[in-house]
Amino acid sequence: MSQTAQLERAHLFGGLEPQPADSLLAIIGMVRRDPRPDKIDLGVGVYRDAAGNTPILRAVKKAERILNETQVTKAYLGGEGDVRFVELMKEMVFGAGASSDPRIVGLQTPGGCGALRLGAELIRAANSEARIFVGQPTWPNHVPLIGSAGVGLVEHPYYDCDARRILFDAMMAALETGRPGDLVLLHGCCHNPAGADLSADQWQAVADIVSRRGLIPFVDMAYQGLGHGLEEDAAGARLVVAASDQALVAHSNDKNFGVYRDRVGSLHVKAASEAQAQVVYSNLLVLARTIWSMPPDHGAAVVRIILDTPELAADWHAELGEMCARIRSLRARIASFDPRLAYINEQNGMFSMLPIGGAAVADLREKEGIYMANSGRFNVAGLSDDNVERFARAVVARLPENL
């Protein structure tokens, strides 16, 4: 090998190509650079109160004080994370008594993203031929998080933004082509980006097809409690998990506890037997070790303290109820401005999609200082009481007349 070739090889990063900025991060940057004091950021998925602030919940503040006063070490937790936190999350996800079900194992992860990636790595290790059926549109990071683990993805229709409806028949037709052992990625509640959740009857139909065709649910539950309530929002996921001998649930507390930057999540796996569950658990620990080694402690400890302290738990339930009610109120207010926006009041959670094109989205940014994803996905919970009307009127002015 010539000296020139050797030098070229030594330039480790010389072969890298520039990468486009993540679309959400690009929006955050645009918002920061916009000097207009009345700009509206509806891109990033955080809850804002009536004044437009993202508060730290009262219960979280109190729990952090308790943690600060009582924590005696910063030693590693171990690969499983906070064991009591995981037990509490199993109950929250699967219902009362779930923590004693030996077929369900779980461990703490860095947010819901960590749970999704760990689940994908487990699937790849368990069955390299398994595919995951993914409805479109979905959260933009779903495909990179799961697909980059090497799992095959099968995209299928889920929601028609222009018609503002779930394409349930097309979804079910796609799932009918699934092979036993294939997985189905399901949004547990508060669908991101559409806000369009399955009805109770539709969840039952999905549970039936999962059972009949031997499919495995992979449920992403990132917004539990922000649709209609903790129990109501978990009903569909519990139905499909109960219908299957095997299932995965990626769960996040970032939104419902408002601990976004602390990255609090967990992955739970249901196996066909207790013995199989223990094999799964041993594999999860090894896989987690190769990705993040040990999970962070602070956020999970705060959540554990809240749920294990009756007065803090009651306060958190009250605050979560307030956030849920505010989101529902915002949806109703937006929907009232024009019949073409009425569908927004029928949806759930933080996100919805506007039936406008990229040109209209760009026009909203340039002329109104209103920022959202190019797809028309916007964070309902990002609005303050003072800017709902300005937002709605600006959107109505750009809606197609023939909707």
Coordinates of C-alpha atoms in Angstrom, one line a residue:
M1 CA 0.0 0.0 0.0
S2 CA 1.4 3.4 -1.0
Q3 CA 2.1 6.0 1.6
T4 CA -0.7 8.2 0.1
A5 CA -3.2 5.4 0.5
Q6 CA -2.0 4.8 4.1
L7 CA -2.5 8.4 4.9
E8 CA -6.0 8.5 3.4
R9 CA -6.9 5.4 5.5
A10 CA -5.6 7.1 8.6
H11 CA -8.1 9.9 8.1
L12 CA -10.8 8.1 10.0
F13 CA -13.6 10.7 9.4
G14 CA -12.7 11.6 5.8
G15 CA -15.2 9.1 4.4
L16 CA -18.2 10.6 6.3
E17 CA -20.9 12.4 4.4
P18 CA -22.7 15.4 5.9
Q19 CA -26.1 14.4 7.3
P20 CA -29.3 16.5 7.2
A21 CA -30.4 17.9 10.5
D22 CA -33.1 16.1 12.4
S23 CA -36.4 17.8 11.4
L24 CA -37.5 18.4 14.9
L25 CA -34.1 19.7 16.0
A26 CA -34.1 22.0 13.0
I27 CA -37.4 23.5 14.1
I28 CA -36.1 24.1 17.6
G29 CA -33.2 25.9 16.0
M30 CA -35.5 28.0 13.8
V31 CA -37.6 29.0 16.8
R32 CA -34.5 30.1 18.8
R33 CA -33.3 32.3 16.0
D34 CA -36.7 33.9 15.5
P35 CA -36.6 37.3 17.3
R36 CA -40.4 37.8 17.2
P37 CA -41.8 37.9 20.8
D38 CA -45.1 36.3 19.8
K39 CA -43.7 33.3 18.0
I40 CA -45.4 30.0 18.7
D41 CA -43.4 26.7 19.0
L42 CA -45.6 23.7 18.3
G43 CA -42.9 21.4 17.2
V44 CA -41.3 20.0 20.3
G45 CA -43.5 17.7 22.3
V46 CA -43.6 19.2 25.7
Y47 CA -46.7 20.2 27.8
R48 CA -47.1 23.9 28.4
D49 CA -49.5 25.5 30.9
A50 CA -51.9 28.4 30.4
A51 CA -49.0 30.9 30.5
G52 CA -47.0 28.9 27.9
N53 CA -44.5 27.5 30.4
T54 CA -43.4 23.9 30.9
P55 CA -43.6 23.6 34.7
I56 CA -41.9 21.2 37.0
L57 CA -44.8 19.4 38.7
R58 CA -45.4 20.0 42.4
A59 CA -45.1 16.4 43.3
V60 CA -41.8 16.1 41.4
K61 CA -40.4 19.1 43.3
K62 CA -41.4 17.6 46.6
A63 CA -40.0 14.2 45.7
E64 CA -36.7 15.7 44.6
R65 CA -36.3 17.3 48.0
I66 CA -37.0 14.0 49.7
L67 CA -34.5 12.3 47.4
N68 CA -31.9 15.0 48.0
E69 CA -32.3 14.6 51.8
T70 CA -32.4 10.8 52.0
Q71 CA -30.2 9.5 49.2
V72 CA -26.9 8.2 50.7
T73 CA -25.0 7.1 47.6
K74 CA -24.5 7.7 43.9
A75 CA -23.2 4.2 43.3
Y76 CA -24.5 2.3 40.2
L77 CA -27.9 0.8 40.4
G78 CA -27.1 -2.2 38.2
G79 CA -28.3 -3.1 34.8
E80 CA -32.0 -3.6 35.8
G81 CA -32.2 0.0 37.2
D82 CA -34.5 0.9 40.1
V83 CA -36.3 -2.4 40.8
R84 CA -39.2 -0.9 42.7
F85 CA -39.7 1.7 40.0
V86 CA -40.0 -1.1 37.4
E87 CA -42.6 -2.9 39.7
L88 CA -44.7 0.2 39.9
M89 CA -44.5 0.7 36.1
K90 CA -45.7 -2.9 35.5
E91 CA -48.8 -2.1 37.6
M92 CA -49.3 1.2 35.7
V93 CA -49.0 -0.5 32.3
F94 CA -50.7 -3.8 32.8
G95 CA -53.0 -3.1 35.8
A96 CA -53.3 -4.1 39.4
G97 CA -51.5 -7.3 40.3
A98 CA -49.3 -7.3 37.2
S99 CA -46.1 -7.0 39.3
S100 CA -46.7 -10.6 40.6
D101 CA -47.1 -12.1 37.1
P102 CA -43.9 -14.2 36.5
R103 CA -44.4 -14.1 32.8
I104 CA -43.8 -10.4 32.6
V105 CA -40.2 -9.1 33.1
G106 CA -39.0 -5.5 32.8
L107 CA -36.1 -3.1 33.4
Q108 CA -35.5 0.6 33.5
T109 CA -34.4 2.3 30.4
P110 CA -33.3 5.8 29.4
G111 CA -36.7 7.1 28.3
G112 CA -39.1 5.5 25.9
C113 CA -36.5 5.8 23.1
G114 CA -34.2 3.5 25.1
A115 CA -37.1 1.0 25.6
L116 CA -37.9 1.0 21.9
R117 CA -34.3 0.4 20.9
L118 CA -33.7 -2.3 23.5
G119 CA -36.9 -4.0 22.4
A120 CA -35.7 -3.9 18.8
E121 CA -32.3 -5.4 19.8
L122 CA -34.1 -8.2 21.7
I123 CA -36.3 -9.0 18.7
R124 CA -33.2 -9.1 16.4
A125 CA -31.4 -11.4 18.8
A126 CA -34.4 -13.7 19.3
N127 CA -35.5 -14.0 15.6
S128 CA -33.6 -12.3 12.8
E129 CA -36.4 -13.1 10.4
A130 CA -39.1 -11.4 12.4
R131 CA -40.6 -8.2 10.8
I132 CA -42.4 -5.3 12.5
F133 CA -45.5 -3.9 10.9
V134 CA -45.5 -0.1 11.3
G135 CA -48.5 2.1 10.6
Q136 CA -48.0 5.3 8.6
P137 CA -47.7 8.0 9.6
T138 CA -45.9 7.3 12.8
W139 CA -43.5 9.2 15.1
P140 CA -40.6 10.1 12.8
N141 CA -38.0 8.4 15.2
H142 CA -39.8 5.1 15.3
V143 CA -38.3 3.8 12.0
P144 CA -34.6 4.9 12.8
L145 CA -34.8 3.6 16.4
I146 CA -36.1 0.2 15.4
G147 CA -34.9 -0.2 11.9
S148 CA -31.3 0.6 12.7
A149 CA -31.2 -2.4 15.0
G150 CA -31.5 -4.5 11.9
V151 CA -35.2 -5.5 12.2
G152 CA -37.2 -5.7 9.0
L153 CA -40.0 -3.1 8.8
V154 CA -43.3 -3.5 6.9
E155 CA -45.1 -0.1 6.5
H156 CA -48.8 -0.1 6.2
P157 CA -51.5 2.6 6.0
Y158 CA -52.9 3.9 9.3
Y159 CA -54.2 7.5 9.0
D160 CA -55.2 9.7 6.1
C161 CA -54.4 13.3 7.0
D162 CA -56.4 14.8 4.2
A163 CA -59.5 12.8 5.0
R164 CA -58.8 13.0 8.7
R165 CA -59.6 9.4 9.5
I166 CA -58.0 6.1 10.4
L167 CA -57.6 3.7 7.6
F168 CA -58.6 0.7 9.7
D169 CA -59.6 -1.6 6.9
A170 CA -56.3 -1.1 5.1
M171 CA -54.4 -1.6 8.4
M172 CA -56.2 -4.9 9.1
A173 CA -55.7 -6.1 5.5
A174 CA -51.9 -5.5 6.0
L175 CA -51.9 -7.4 9.3
E176 CA -53.6 -10.3 7.6
T177 CA -50.4 -10.8 5.6
G178 CA -48.3 -11.1 8.8
R179 CA -46.5 -14.3 9.5
P180 CA -46.6 -16.0 13.0
G181 CA -43.8 -14.4 15.0
D182 CA -44.1 -11.0 13.2
L183 CA -44.6 -8.0 15.4
V184 CA -47.1 -5.1 15.2
L185 CA -46.0 -1.7 16.4
L186 CA -49.0 -0.1 18.2
H187 CA -49.4 3.3 19.8
G188 CA -50.8 2.6 23.2
C189 CA -52.7 5.9 23.4
C190 CA -52.5 9.5 22.1
H191 CA -51.2 8.5 18.7
N192 CA -48.1 10.5 17.6
P193 CA -48.4 12.3 15.2
A194 CA -52.0 12.0 14.3
G195 CA -53.8 12.0 17.7
A196 CA -56.2 9.5 16.1
D197 CA -56.6 6.5 18.5
L198 CA -58.3 3.2 17.8
S199 CA -61.8 2.8 19.2
A200 CA -62.6 0.0 21.8
D201 CA -64.1 -2.1 19.0
Q202 CA -61.0 -1.6 16.8
W203 CA -58.7 -2.5 19.6
Q204 CA -60.7 -5.7 20.1
A205 CA -60.4 -6.5 16.3
V206 CA -56.6 -6.0 16.6
A207 CA -56.5 -8.3 19.6
D208 CA -58.4 -10.9 17.7
I209 CA -56.1 -10.8 14.6
V210 CA -53.0 -10.8 16.9
S211 CA -54.3 -14.0 18.6
R212 CA -55.5 -15.7 15.4
R213 CA -52.4 -15.1 13.3
G214 CA -49.8 -15.5 16.1
L215 CA -48.6 -11.9 15.9
I216 CA -46.7 -10.2 18.7
P217 CA -47.7 -6.7 19.9
F218 CA -45.0 -4.2 20.4
V219 CA -46.7 -1.3 22.2
D220 CA -45.2 2.2 22.5
M221 CA -46.9 3.9 25.4
A222 CA -45.4 7.4 25.8
Y223 CA -48.5 9.5 26.9
Q224 CA -50.4 7.4 29.3
G225 CA -52.8 9.6 31.3
L226 CA -52.8 12.5 28.8
G227 CA -55.8 11.2 26.7
H228 CA -58.6 10.3 29.1
G229 CA -56.8 9.0 32.2
L230 CA -54.3 6.3 33.3
E231 CA -56.7 3.4 33.2
E232 CA -58.6 4.4 30.2
D233 CA -55.5 5.1 28.2
A234 CA -54.1 1.6 29.0
A235 CA -57.2 -0.3 28.1
G236 CA -56.4 -1.0 24.4
A237 CA -52.8 -2.1 25.1
R238 CA -53.9 -4.4 27.9
L239 CA -56.4 -6.0 25.6
V240 CA -53.9 -6.9 22.9
V241 CA -51.3 -8.0 25.4
A242 CA -53.8 -10.3 27.1
A243 CA -54.6 -11.8 23.7
S244 CA -51.0 -12.8 23.0
D245 CA -48.6 -15.2 24.7
Q246 CA -45.8 -12.8 23.9
A247 CA -45.6 -9.0 23.9
L248 CA -43.4 -6.0 24.4
V249 CA -44.3 -2.6 25.9
A250 CA -42.1 0.4 25.7
H251 CA -43.2 2.8 28.4
S252 CA -42.2 6.4 29.1
N253 CA -42.8 8.7 32.1
D254 CA -41.2 11.8 30.5
K255 CA -44.6 13.3 29.6
N256 CA -46.9 12.2 32.3
F257 CA -44.5 13.2 35.1
G258 CA -43.0 16.2 33.1
V259 CA -39.5 14.9 33.6
Y260 CA -38.4 15.2 29.9
R261 CA -34.7 15.8 30.4
D262 CA -34.4 13.1 33.0
R263 CA -35.3 10.4 30.4
V264 CA -37.4 8.0 32.5
G265 CA -38.6 4.8 30.8
S266 CA -39.0 1.1 31.0
L267 CA -39.3 -2.0 28.8
H268 CA -41.6 -4.8 29.7
V269 CA -41.8 -8.2 28.0
K270 CA -44.4 -10.8 28.3
A271 CA -43.3 -14.4 27.6
A272 CA -45.2 -17.6 27.2
S273 CA -44.0 -19.0 30.5
E274 CA -42.1 -18.0 33.7
A275 CA -39.0 -20.0 32.5
Q276 CA -39.0 -18.3 29.1
A277 CA -39.4 -14.9 30.8
Q278 CA -36.2 -15.5 32.8
V279 CA -34.3 -16.3 29.7
V280 CA -35.7 -13.1 28.1
Y281 CA -34.6 -11.1 31.2
S282 CA -31.1 -12.4 31.1
N283 CA -30.9 -11.4 27.4
L284 CA -32.3 -7.9 28.2
L285 CA -29.6 -7.3 30.8
V286 CA -26.8 -8.3 28.4
L287 CA -28.2 -6.2 25.6
A288 CA -28.7 -3.2 27.9
R289 CA -25.1 -3.6 29.0
T290 CA -23.9 -3.2 25.5
I291 CA -25.9 -0.1 24.8
W292 CA -26.0 2.1 28.0
S293 CA -24.5 -0.2 30.6
M294 CA -26.4 1.3 33.6
P295 CA -29.5 3.5 33.4
P296 CA -29.6 6.9 35.1
D297 CA -31.2 7.0 38.6
H298 CA -32.6 10.5 39.4
G299 CA -35.8 10.6 37.4
A300 CA -36.9 7.0 38.1
A301 CA -36.2 7.5 41.8
V302 CA -38.4 10.6 41.8
V303 CA -41.2 8.7 40.1
R304 CA -40.8 5.9 42.6
I305 CA -40.9 8.3 45.6
I306 CA -44.1 9.9 44.3
L307 CA -46.0 6.7 43.7
D308 CA -44.8 5.2 47.0
T309 CA -45.9 8.3 49.0
P310 CA -49.7 8.5 49.2
E311 CA -49.9 12.3 49.5
L312 CA -47.5 12.9 46.6
A313 CA -49.2 10.3 44.5
A314 CA -52.6 12.0 45.1
D315 CA -51.0 15.4 44.2
W316 CA -49.5 13.9 41.0
H317 CA -52.9 12.3 40.0
A318 CA -54.5 15.7 40.5
E319 CA -51.8 17.5 38.4
L320 CA -52.0 14.8 35.7
G321 CA -55.8 15.3 35.6
E322 CA -55.3 19.0 35.2
M323 CA -52.9 18.5 32.3
C324 CA -55.3 16.1 30.6
A325 CA -58.3 18.4 31.1
R326 CA -56.3 21.4 29.7
I327 CA -55.3 19.4 26.5
R328 CA -59.0 18.4 26.0
S329 CA -60.0 22.1 26.5
L330 CA -57.4 23.2 23.9
R331 CA -58.7 20.7 21.4
A332 CA -62.3 21.9 21.9
R333 CA -61.3 25.5 21.5
I334 CA -59.4 24.9 18.2
A335 CA -62.2 22.7 16.8
S336 CA -64.7 25.4 17.5
F337 CA -63.1 27.9 15.0
D338 CA -64.1 26.1 11.9
P339 CA -66.0 22.9 10.9
R340 CA -62.9 21.7 9.1
L341 CA -61.1 21.5 12.4
A342 CA -63.9 19.7 14.2
Y343 CA -62.0 16.4 14.0
I344 CA -59.4 17.8 16.4
N345 CA -61.8 17.6 19.3
E346 CA -62.4 13.9 18.6
Q347 CA -58.7 13.0 19.0
N348 CA -56.5 12.5 22.0
G349 CA -53.2 13.6 23.5
M350 CA -50.6 16.2 22.7
F351 CA -50.5 15.9 18.9
S352 CA -52.6 16.3 15.8
M353 CA -52.1 16.8 12.1
L354 CA -53.4 19.6 10.0
P355 CA -54.5 18.9 6.4
I356 CA -52.2 21.5 4.9
G357 CA -49.2 21.1 2.7
G358 CA -45.6 22.1 3.2
A359 CA -46.0 25.4 1.5
A360 CA -48.7 26.4 4.0
V361 CA -46.5 25.3 6.9
A362 CA -43.6 27.4 5.6
D363 CA -46.0 30.4 5.2
L364 CA -47.1 30.0 8.8
R365 CA -43.5 30.1 9.9
E366 CA -42.5 33.1 7.7
K367 CA -45.6 35.3 8.1
E368 CA -47.0 34.3 11.5
G369 CA -44.1 32.9 13.5
I370 CA -45.9 29.6 14.0
Y371 CA -43.6 26.6 13.9
M372 CA -44.6 23.0 13.4
A373 CA -43.4 20.0 11.5
N374 CA -43.5 20.0 7.6
S375 CA -46.1 17.2 7.8
G376 CA -48.6 19.5 9.6
R377 CA -48.0 17.7 12.9
F378 CA -48.4 20.2 15.8
N379 CA -48.3 20.0 19.5
V380 CA -51.7 20.9 20.8
A381 CA -50.3 21.2 24.3
G382 CA -47.8 23.7 23.2
L383 CA -50.4 26.5 22.9
S384 CA -51.0 29.0 25.7
D385 CA -54.3 30.5 26.5
D386 CA -53.3 33.8 24.8
N387 CA -52.3 32.4 21.5
V388 CA -54.9 29.7 20.7
E389 CA -57.1 32.2 18.8
R390 CA -54.2 33.6 16.7
F391 CA -53.1 30.1 15.9
A392 CA -56.5 28.9 14.9
R393 CA -57.3 31.9 12.7
A394 CA -54.0 31.6 11.0
V395 CA -54.6 27.9 10.2
V396 CA -58.1 28.4 9.1
A397 CA -56.9 31.0 6.6
R398 CA -54.7 28.3 5.0
L399 CA -57.1 25.3 5.0
P400 CA -58.2 24.0 1.6
E401 CA -61.7 25.1 0.9
N402 CA -62.9 21.7 -0.3
L403 CA -62.2 19.8 3.0

